[in-house]
Coordinates of N, CA and C and ligand atoms in Angstrom, one line a residue:
X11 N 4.1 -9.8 -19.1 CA 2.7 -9.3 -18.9 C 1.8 -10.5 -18.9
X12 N 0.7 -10.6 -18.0 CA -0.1 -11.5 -18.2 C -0.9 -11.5 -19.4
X13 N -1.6 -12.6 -19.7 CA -2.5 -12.4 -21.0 C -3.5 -11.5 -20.9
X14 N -4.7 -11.9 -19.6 CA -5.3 -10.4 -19.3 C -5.1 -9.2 -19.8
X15 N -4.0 -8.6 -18.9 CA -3.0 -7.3 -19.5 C -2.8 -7.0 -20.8
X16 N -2.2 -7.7 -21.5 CA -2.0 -7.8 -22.9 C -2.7 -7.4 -23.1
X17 N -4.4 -8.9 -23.3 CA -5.3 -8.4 -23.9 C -5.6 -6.8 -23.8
X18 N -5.8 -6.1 -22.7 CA -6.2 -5.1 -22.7 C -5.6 -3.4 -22.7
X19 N -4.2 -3.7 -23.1 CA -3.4 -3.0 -23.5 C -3.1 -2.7 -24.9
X20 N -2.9 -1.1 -25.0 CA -2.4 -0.7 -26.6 C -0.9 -0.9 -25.8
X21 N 0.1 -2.1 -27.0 CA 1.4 -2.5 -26.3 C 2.1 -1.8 -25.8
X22 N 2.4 -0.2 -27.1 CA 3.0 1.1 -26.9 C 2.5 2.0 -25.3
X23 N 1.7 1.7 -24.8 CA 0.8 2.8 -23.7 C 1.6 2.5 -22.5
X24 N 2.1 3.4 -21.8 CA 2.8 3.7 -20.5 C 2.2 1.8 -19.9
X25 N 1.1 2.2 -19.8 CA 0.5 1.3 -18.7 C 1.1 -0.3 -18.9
X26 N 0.9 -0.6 -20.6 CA 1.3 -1.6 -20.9 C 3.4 -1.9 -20.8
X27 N 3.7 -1.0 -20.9 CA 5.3 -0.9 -21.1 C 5.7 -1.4 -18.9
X28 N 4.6 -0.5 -18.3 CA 5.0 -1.2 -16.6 C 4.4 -2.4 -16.6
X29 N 3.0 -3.0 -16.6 CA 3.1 -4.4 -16.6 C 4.1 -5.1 -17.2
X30 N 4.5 -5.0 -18.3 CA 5.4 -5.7 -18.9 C 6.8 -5.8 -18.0
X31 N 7.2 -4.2 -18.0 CA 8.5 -4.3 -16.8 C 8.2 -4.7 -15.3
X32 N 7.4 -5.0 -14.6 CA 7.1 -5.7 -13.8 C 7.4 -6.8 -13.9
X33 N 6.8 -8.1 -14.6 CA 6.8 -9.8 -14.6 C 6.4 -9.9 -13.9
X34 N 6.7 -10.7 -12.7 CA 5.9 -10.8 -11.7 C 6.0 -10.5 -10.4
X35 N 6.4 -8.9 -10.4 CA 6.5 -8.5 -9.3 C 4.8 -7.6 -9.0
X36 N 4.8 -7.2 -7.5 CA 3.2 -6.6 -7.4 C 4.0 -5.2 -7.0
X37 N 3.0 -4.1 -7.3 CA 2.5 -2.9 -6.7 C 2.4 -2.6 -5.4
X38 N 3.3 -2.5 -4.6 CA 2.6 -2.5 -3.3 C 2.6 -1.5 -2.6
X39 N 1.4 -0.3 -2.0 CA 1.3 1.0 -1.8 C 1.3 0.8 0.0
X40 N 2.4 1.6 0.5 CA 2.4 1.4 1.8 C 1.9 3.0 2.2
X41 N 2.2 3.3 3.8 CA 1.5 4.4 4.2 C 1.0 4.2 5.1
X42 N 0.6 5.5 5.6 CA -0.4 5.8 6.9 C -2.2 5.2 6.4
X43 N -2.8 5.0 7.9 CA -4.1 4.7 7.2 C -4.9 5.8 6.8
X44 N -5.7 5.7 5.9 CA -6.2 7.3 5.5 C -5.6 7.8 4.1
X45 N -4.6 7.2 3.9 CA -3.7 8.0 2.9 C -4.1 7.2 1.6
X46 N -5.3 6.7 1.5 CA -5.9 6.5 0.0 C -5.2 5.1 -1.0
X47 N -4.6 4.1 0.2 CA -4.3 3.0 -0.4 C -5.4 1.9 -1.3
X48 N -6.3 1.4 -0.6 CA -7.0 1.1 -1.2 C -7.8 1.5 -2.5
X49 N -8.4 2.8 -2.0 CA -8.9 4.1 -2.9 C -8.4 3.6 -4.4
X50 N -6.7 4.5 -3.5 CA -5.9 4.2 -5.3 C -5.6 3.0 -6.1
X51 N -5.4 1.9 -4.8 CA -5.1 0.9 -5.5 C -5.7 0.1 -6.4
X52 N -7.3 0.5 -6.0 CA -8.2 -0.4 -6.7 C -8.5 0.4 -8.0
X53 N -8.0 1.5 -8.0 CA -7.8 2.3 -9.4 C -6.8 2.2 -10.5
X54 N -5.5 1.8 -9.8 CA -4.3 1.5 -10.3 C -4.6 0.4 -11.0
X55 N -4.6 -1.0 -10.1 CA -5.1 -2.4 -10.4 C -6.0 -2.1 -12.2
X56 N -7.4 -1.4 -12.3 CA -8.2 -1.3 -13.0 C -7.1 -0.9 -14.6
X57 N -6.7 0.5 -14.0 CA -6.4 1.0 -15.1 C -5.1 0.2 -15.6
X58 N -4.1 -1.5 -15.3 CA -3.3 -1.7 -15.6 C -3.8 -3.0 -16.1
X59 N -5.0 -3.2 -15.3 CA -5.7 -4.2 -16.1 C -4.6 -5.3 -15.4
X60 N -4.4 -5.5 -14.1 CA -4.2 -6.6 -12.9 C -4.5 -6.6 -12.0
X61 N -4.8 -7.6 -11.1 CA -5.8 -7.6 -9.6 C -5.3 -6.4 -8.8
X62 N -6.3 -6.2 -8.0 CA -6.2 -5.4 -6.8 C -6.3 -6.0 -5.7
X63 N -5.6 -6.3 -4.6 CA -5.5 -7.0 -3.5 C -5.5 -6.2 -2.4
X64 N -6.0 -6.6 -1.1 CA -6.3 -5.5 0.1 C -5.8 -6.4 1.1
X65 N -4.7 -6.5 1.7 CA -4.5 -7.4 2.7 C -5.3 -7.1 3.9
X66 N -5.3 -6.0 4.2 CA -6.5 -5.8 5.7 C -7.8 -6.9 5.4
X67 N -8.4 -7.1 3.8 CA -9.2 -7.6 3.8 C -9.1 -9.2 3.7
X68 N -7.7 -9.2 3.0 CA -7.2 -11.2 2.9 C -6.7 -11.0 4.4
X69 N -6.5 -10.5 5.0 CA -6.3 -11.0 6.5 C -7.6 -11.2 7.5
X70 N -8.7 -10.4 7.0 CA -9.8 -10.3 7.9 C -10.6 -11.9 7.2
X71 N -10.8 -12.2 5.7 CA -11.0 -13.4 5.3 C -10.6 -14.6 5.8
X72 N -9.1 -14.4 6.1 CA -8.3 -15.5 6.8 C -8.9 -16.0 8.0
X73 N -9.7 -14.9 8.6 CA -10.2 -15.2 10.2 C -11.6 -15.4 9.9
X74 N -11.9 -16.0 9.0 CA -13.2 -16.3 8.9 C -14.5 -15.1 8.8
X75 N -14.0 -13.7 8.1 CA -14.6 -12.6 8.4 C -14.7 -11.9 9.3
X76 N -13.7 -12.5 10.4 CA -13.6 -11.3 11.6 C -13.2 -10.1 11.1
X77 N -13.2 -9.3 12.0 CA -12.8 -7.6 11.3 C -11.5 -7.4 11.9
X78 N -10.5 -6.4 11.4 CA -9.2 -6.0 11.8 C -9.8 -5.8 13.3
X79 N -10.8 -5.1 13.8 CA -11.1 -4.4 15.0 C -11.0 -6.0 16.2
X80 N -12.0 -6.4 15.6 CA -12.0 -7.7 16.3 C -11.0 -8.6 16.6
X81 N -9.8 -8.6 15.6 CA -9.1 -9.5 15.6 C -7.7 -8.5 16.4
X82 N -7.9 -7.5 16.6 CA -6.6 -6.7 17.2 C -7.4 -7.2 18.9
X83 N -9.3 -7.0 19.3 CA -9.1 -7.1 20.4 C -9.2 -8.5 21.0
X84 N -9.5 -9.3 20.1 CA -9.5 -10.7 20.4 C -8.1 -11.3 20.8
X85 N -7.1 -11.1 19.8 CA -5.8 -11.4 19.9 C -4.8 -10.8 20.0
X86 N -5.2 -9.3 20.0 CA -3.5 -8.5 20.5 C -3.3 -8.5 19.0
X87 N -2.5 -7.0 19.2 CA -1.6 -6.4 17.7 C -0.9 -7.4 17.5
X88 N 0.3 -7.9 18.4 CA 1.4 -8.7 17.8 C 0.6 -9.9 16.7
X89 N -0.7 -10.6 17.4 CA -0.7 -11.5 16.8 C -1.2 -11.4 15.4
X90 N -1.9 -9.9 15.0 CA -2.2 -9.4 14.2 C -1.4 -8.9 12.9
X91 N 0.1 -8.6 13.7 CA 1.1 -8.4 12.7 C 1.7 -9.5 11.7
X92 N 1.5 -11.0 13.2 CA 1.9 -11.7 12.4 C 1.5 -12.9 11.2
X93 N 0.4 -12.4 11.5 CA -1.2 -12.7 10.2 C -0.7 -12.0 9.1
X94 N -0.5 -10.6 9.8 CA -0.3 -10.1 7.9 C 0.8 -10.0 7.5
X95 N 2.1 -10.1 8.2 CA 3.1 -10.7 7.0 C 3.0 -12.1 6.6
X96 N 2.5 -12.9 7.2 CA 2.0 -13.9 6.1 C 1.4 -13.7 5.1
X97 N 0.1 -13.1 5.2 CA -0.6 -12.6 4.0 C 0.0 -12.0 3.3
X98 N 1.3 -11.3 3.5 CA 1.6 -10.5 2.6 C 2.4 -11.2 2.2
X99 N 3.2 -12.1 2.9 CA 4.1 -12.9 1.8 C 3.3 -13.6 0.9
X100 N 2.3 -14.2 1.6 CA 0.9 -15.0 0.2 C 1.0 -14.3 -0.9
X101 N 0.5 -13.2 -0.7 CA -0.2 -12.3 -1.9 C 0.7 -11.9 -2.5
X102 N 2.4 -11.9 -2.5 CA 3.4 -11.3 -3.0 C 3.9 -12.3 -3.9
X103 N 3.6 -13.5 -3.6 CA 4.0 -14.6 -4.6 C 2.8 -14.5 -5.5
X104 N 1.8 -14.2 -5.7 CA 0.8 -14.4 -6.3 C 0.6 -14.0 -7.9
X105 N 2.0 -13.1 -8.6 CA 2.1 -12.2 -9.3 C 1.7 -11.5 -9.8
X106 N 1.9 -10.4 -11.2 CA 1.6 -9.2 -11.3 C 0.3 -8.5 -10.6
X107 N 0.1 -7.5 -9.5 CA -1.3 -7.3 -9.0 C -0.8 -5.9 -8.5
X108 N -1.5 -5.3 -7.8 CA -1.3 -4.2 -6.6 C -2.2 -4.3 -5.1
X109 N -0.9 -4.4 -4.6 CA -1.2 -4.3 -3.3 C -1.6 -3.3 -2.2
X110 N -2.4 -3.4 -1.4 CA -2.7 -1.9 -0.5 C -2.2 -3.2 0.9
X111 N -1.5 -2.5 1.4 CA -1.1 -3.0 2.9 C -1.5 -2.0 3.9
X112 N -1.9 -2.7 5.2 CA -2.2 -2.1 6.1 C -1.0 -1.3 6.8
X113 N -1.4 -0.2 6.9 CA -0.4 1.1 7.5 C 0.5 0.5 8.5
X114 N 0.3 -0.1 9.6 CA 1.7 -0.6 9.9 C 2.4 -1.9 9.2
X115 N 2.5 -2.5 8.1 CA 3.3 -3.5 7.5 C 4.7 -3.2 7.3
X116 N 4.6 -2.0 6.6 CA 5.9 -2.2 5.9 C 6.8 -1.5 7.2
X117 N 6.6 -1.7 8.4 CA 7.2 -1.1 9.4 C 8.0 -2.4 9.9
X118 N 7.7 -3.5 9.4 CA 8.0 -5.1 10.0 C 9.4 -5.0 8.5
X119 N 10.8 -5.4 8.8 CA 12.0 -5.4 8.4 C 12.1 -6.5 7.4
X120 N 11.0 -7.7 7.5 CA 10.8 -9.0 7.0 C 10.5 -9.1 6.4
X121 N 9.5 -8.1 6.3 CA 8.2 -7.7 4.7 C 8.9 -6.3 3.8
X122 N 9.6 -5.7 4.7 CA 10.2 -4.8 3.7 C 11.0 -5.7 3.0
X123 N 11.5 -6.4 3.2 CA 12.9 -7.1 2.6 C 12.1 -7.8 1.2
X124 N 10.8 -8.8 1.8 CA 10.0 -9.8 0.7 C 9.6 -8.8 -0.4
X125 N 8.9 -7.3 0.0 CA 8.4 -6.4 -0.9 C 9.6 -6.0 -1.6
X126 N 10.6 -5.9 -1.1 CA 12.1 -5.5 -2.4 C 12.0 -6.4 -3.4
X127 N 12.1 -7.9 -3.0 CA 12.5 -8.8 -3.9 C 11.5 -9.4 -4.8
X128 N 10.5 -8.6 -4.3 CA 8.7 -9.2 -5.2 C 8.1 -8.0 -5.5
X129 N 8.4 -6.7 -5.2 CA 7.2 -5.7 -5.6 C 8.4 -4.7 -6.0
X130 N 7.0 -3.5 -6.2 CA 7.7 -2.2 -6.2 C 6.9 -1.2 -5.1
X131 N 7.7 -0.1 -4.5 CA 6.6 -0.3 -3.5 C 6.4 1.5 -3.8
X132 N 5.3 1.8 -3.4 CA 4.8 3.2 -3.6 C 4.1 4.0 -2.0
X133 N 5.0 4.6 -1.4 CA 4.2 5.8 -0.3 C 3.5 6.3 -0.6
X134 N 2.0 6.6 -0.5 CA 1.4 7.6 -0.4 C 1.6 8.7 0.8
X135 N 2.0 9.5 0.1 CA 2.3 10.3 1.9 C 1.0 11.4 2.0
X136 N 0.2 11.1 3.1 CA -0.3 12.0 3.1 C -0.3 13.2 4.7
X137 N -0.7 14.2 4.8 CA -0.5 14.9 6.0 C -1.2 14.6 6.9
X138 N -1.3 14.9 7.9 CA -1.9 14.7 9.4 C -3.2 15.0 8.8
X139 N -3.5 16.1 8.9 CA -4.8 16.8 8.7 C -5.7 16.3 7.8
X140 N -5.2 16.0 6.7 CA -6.0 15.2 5.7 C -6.6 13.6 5.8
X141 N -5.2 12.9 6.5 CA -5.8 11.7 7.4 C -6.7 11.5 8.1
X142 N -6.8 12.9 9.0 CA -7.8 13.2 10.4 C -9.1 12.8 9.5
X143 N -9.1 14.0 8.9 CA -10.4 14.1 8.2 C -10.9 12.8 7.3
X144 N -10.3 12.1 7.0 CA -10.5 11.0 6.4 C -11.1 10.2 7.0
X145 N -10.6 9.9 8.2 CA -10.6 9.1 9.2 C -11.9 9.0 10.5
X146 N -11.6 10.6 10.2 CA -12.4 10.2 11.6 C -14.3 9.8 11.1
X147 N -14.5 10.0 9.9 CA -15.9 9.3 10.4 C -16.4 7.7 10.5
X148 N -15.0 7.1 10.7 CA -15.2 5.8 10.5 C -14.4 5.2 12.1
X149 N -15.0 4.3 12.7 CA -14.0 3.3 14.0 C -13.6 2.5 13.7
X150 N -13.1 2.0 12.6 CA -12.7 1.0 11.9 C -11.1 0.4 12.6
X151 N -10.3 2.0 12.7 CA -9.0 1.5 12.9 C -8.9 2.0 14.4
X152 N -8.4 0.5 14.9 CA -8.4 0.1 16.3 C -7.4 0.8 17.4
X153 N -5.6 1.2 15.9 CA -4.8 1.9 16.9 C -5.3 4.1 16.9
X154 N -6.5 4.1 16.5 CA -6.8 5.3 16.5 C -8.1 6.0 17.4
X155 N -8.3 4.5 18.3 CA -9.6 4.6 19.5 C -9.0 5.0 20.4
X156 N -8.5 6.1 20.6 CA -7.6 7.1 21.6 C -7.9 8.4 21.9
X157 N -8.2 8.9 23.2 CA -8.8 10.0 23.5 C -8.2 10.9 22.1
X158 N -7.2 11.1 21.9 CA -7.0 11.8 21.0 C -6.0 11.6 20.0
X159 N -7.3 11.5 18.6 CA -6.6 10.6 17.6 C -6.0 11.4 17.0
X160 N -5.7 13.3 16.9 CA -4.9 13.9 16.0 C -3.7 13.6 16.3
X161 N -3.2 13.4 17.9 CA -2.1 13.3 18.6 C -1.3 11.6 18.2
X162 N -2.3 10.6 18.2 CA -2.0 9.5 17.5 C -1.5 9.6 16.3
X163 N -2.4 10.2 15.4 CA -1.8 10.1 13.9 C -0.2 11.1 14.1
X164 N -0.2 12.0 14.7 CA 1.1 12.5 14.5 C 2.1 12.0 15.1
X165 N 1.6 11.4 16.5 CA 3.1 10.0 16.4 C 3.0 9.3 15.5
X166 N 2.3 8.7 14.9 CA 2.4 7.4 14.2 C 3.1 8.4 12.6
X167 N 3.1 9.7 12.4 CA 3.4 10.0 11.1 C 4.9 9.9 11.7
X168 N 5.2 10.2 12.5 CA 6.8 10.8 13.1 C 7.4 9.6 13.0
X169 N 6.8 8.0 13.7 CA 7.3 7.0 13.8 C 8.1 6.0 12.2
X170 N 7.0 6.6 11.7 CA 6.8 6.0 10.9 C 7.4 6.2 9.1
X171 N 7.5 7.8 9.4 CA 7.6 8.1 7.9 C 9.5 7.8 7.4
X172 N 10.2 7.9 8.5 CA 11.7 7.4 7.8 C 11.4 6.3 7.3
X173 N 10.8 5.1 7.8 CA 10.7 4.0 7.1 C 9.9 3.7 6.0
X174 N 8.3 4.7 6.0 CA 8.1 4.2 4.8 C 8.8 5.0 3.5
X175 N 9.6 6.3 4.1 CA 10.5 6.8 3.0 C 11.7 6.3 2.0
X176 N 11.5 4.8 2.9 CA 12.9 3.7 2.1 C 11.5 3.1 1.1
X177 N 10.5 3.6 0.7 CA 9.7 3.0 -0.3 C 10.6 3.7 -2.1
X178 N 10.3 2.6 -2.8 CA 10.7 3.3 -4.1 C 9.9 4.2 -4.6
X179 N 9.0 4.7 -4.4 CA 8.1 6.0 -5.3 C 7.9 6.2 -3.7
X180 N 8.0 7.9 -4.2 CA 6.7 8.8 -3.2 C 6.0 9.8 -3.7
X181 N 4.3 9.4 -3.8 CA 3.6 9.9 -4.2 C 2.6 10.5 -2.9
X182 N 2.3 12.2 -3.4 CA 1.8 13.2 -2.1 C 0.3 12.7 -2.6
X183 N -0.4 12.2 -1.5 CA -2.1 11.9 -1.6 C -2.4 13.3 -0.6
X184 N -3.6 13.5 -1.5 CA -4.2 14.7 -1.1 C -5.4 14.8 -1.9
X185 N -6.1 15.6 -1.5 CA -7.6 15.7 -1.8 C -7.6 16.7 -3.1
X186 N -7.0 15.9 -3.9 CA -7.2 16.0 -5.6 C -8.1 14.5 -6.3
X187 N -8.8 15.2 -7.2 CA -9.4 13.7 -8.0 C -8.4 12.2 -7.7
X188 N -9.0 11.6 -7.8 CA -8.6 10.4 -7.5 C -7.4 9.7 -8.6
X189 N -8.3 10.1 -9.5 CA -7.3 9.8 -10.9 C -6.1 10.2 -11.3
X190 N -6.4 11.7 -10.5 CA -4.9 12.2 -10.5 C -4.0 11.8 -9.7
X191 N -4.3 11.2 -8.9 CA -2.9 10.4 -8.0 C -2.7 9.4 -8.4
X192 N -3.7 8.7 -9.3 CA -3.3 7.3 -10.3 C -2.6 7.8 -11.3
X193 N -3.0 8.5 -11.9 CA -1.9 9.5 -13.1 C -0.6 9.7 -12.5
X194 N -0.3 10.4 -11.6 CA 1.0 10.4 -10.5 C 1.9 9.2 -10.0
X195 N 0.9 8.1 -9.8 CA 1.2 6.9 -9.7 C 1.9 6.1 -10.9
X196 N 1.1 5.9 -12.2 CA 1.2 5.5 -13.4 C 3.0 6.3 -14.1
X197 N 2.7 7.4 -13.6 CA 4.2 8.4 -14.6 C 5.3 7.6 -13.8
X198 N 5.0 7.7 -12.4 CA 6.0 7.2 -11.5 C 6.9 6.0 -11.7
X199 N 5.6 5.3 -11.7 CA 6.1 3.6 -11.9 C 6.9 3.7 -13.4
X200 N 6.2 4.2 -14.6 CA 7.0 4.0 -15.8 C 8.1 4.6 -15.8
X201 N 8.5 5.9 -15.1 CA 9.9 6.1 -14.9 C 11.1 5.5 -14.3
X202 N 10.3 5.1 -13.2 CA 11.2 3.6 -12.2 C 11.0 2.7 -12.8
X203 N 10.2 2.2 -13.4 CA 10.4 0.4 -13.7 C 10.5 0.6 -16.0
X204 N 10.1 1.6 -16.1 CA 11.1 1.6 -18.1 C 11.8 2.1 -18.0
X205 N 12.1 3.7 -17.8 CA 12.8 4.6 -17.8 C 14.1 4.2 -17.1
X206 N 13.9 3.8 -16.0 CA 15.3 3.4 -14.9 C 15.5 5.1 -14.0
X207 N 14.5 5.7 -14.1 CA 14.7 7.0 -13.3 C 14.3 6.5 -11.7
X208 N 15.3 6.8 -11.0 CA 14.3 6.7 -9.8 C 13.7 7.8 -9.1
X209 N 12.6 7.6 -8.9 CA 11.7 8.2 -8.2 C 11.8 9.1 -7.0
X210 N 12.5 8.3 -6.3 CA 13.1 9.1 -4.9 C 14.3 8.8 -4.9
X211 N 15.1 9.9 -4.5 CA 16.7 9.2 -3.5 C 16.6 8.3 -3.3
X212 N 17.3 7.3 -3.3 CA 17.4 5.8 -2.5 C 18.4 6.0 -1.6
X213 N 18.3 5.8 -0.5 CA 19.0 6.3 0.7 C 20.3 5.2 0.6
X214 N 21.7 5.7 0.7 CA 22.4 4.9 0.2 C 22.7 3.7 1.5
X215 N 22.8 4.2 3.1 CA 23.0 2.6 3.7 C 21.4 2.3 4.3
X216 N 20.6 1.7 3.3 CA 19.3 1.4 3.9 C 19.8 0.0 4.6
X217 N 19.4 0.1 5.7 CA 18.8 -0.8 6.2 C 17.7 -1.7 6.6
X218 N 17.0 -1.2 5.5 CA 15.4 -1.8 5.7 C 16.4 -3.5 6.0
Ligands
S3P320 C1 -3.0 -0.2 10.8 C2 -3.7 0.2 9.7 C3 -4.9 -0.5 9.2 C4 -5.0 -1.9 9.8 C5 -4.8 -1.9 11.3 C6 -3.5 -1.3 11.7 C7 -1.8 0.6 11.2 O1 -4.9 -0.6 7.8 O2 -4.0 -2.7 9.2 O3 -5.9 -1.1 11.8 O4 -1.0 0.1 12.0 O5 -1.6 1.7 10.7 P1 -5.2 0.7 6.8 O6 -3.9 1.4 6.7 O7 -5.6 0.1 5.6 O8 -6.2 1.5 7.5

């Protein structure tokens, strides 16, 4: 545990028992966009009393403040992707923290591999519908400027969810208090990283 931590842990409290079983690995919440990574993360982070880190945003910092939007049309996804597995290998050495990754990362084979051996990773899964609505009052995310973004988000759920299903926790995000999916988050981790329960099937020939 860091000293931080410590300091601000009763040693006995769930919360304190996962920093502790961590060392220095991070939190790192993968998923669709919309599905409350940040949201949670910066909740998680608080209540474990270790950083919260937003790679969309250490990657938009990286570029001098450009914005994801900008930096997808200035330079193309690919070169976008490959900004943020750097960042995310950065921030993964960085130790104990939680991480929110941008919705397509953990889709790259490289960074799944680095998040095994440095994090623990957590899906938020959330449904089409709930994303939609999440989503749409904002233009923020560049692969969702498409005549039609309900049809986007459901390829990208279909594409996408075997792989983020090789995450070690899955927790269902949905339009319940916020806390309660930190609460959901918090039981989770302490049963996978004290308990030794795992959270989900672990699929036995992953390939990530
Ligand atoms: C993306 C998700 C975004 C951002 C970029 C691409 C994706 O992050 O990285 O627009 O491929 O799903 P959030 O998931 O934080 O919105």
């Amino acid at each position: 545990m860091t000293e931080t931590a410590a300091r601000h842990h009763d040693r006995s409290s769930p919360e304190a028992e996962i920093v502790a079983a961590l060392g220095r690995r991070a939190i790192v919440l993968v998923g669709m966009m919309g599905s409350g990574k940040s949201t949670i993360g910066r909740r998680l982070g608080a209540r474990l009393h270790v950083p919260f880190l937003d790679a969309d945003h250490e990657i938009e910092v990286a570029h001098a403040g450009m914005t994801v939007s900008e930096i997808f049309a200035q330079h193309g996804e690919p070169y976008f992707r490959d900004g943020e597995a750097r960042v995310l290998a950065r921030l993964l050495e960085g130790g104990p923290c939680v991480i929110a990754t941008g919705g397509g990362a953990f889709m790259r084979e490289e960074t799944r591999a680095r998040i095994r051996a440095r994090g623990v990773s957590v899906w938020l899964q959330a449904d089409g519908d709930v994303i939609l609505r999440r989503v749409k009052r904002r233009s923020d995310r560049p692969l969702l400027q498409t005549a039609d973004p309900a049809a986007t988000i459901a390829r990208l759920i279909a594409e996408r969810s075997p792989v983020y299903r090789l995450a070690d926790i899955v927790i269902a995000s949905r339009d319940v208090p916020h806390e309660k999916i930190v609460d959901e988050c918090v039981e989770a981790l302490h049963a996978c990283l004290v308990s030794g329960v795992a959270a989900t099937p672990s699929p036995a020939s992953d390939t990530r």
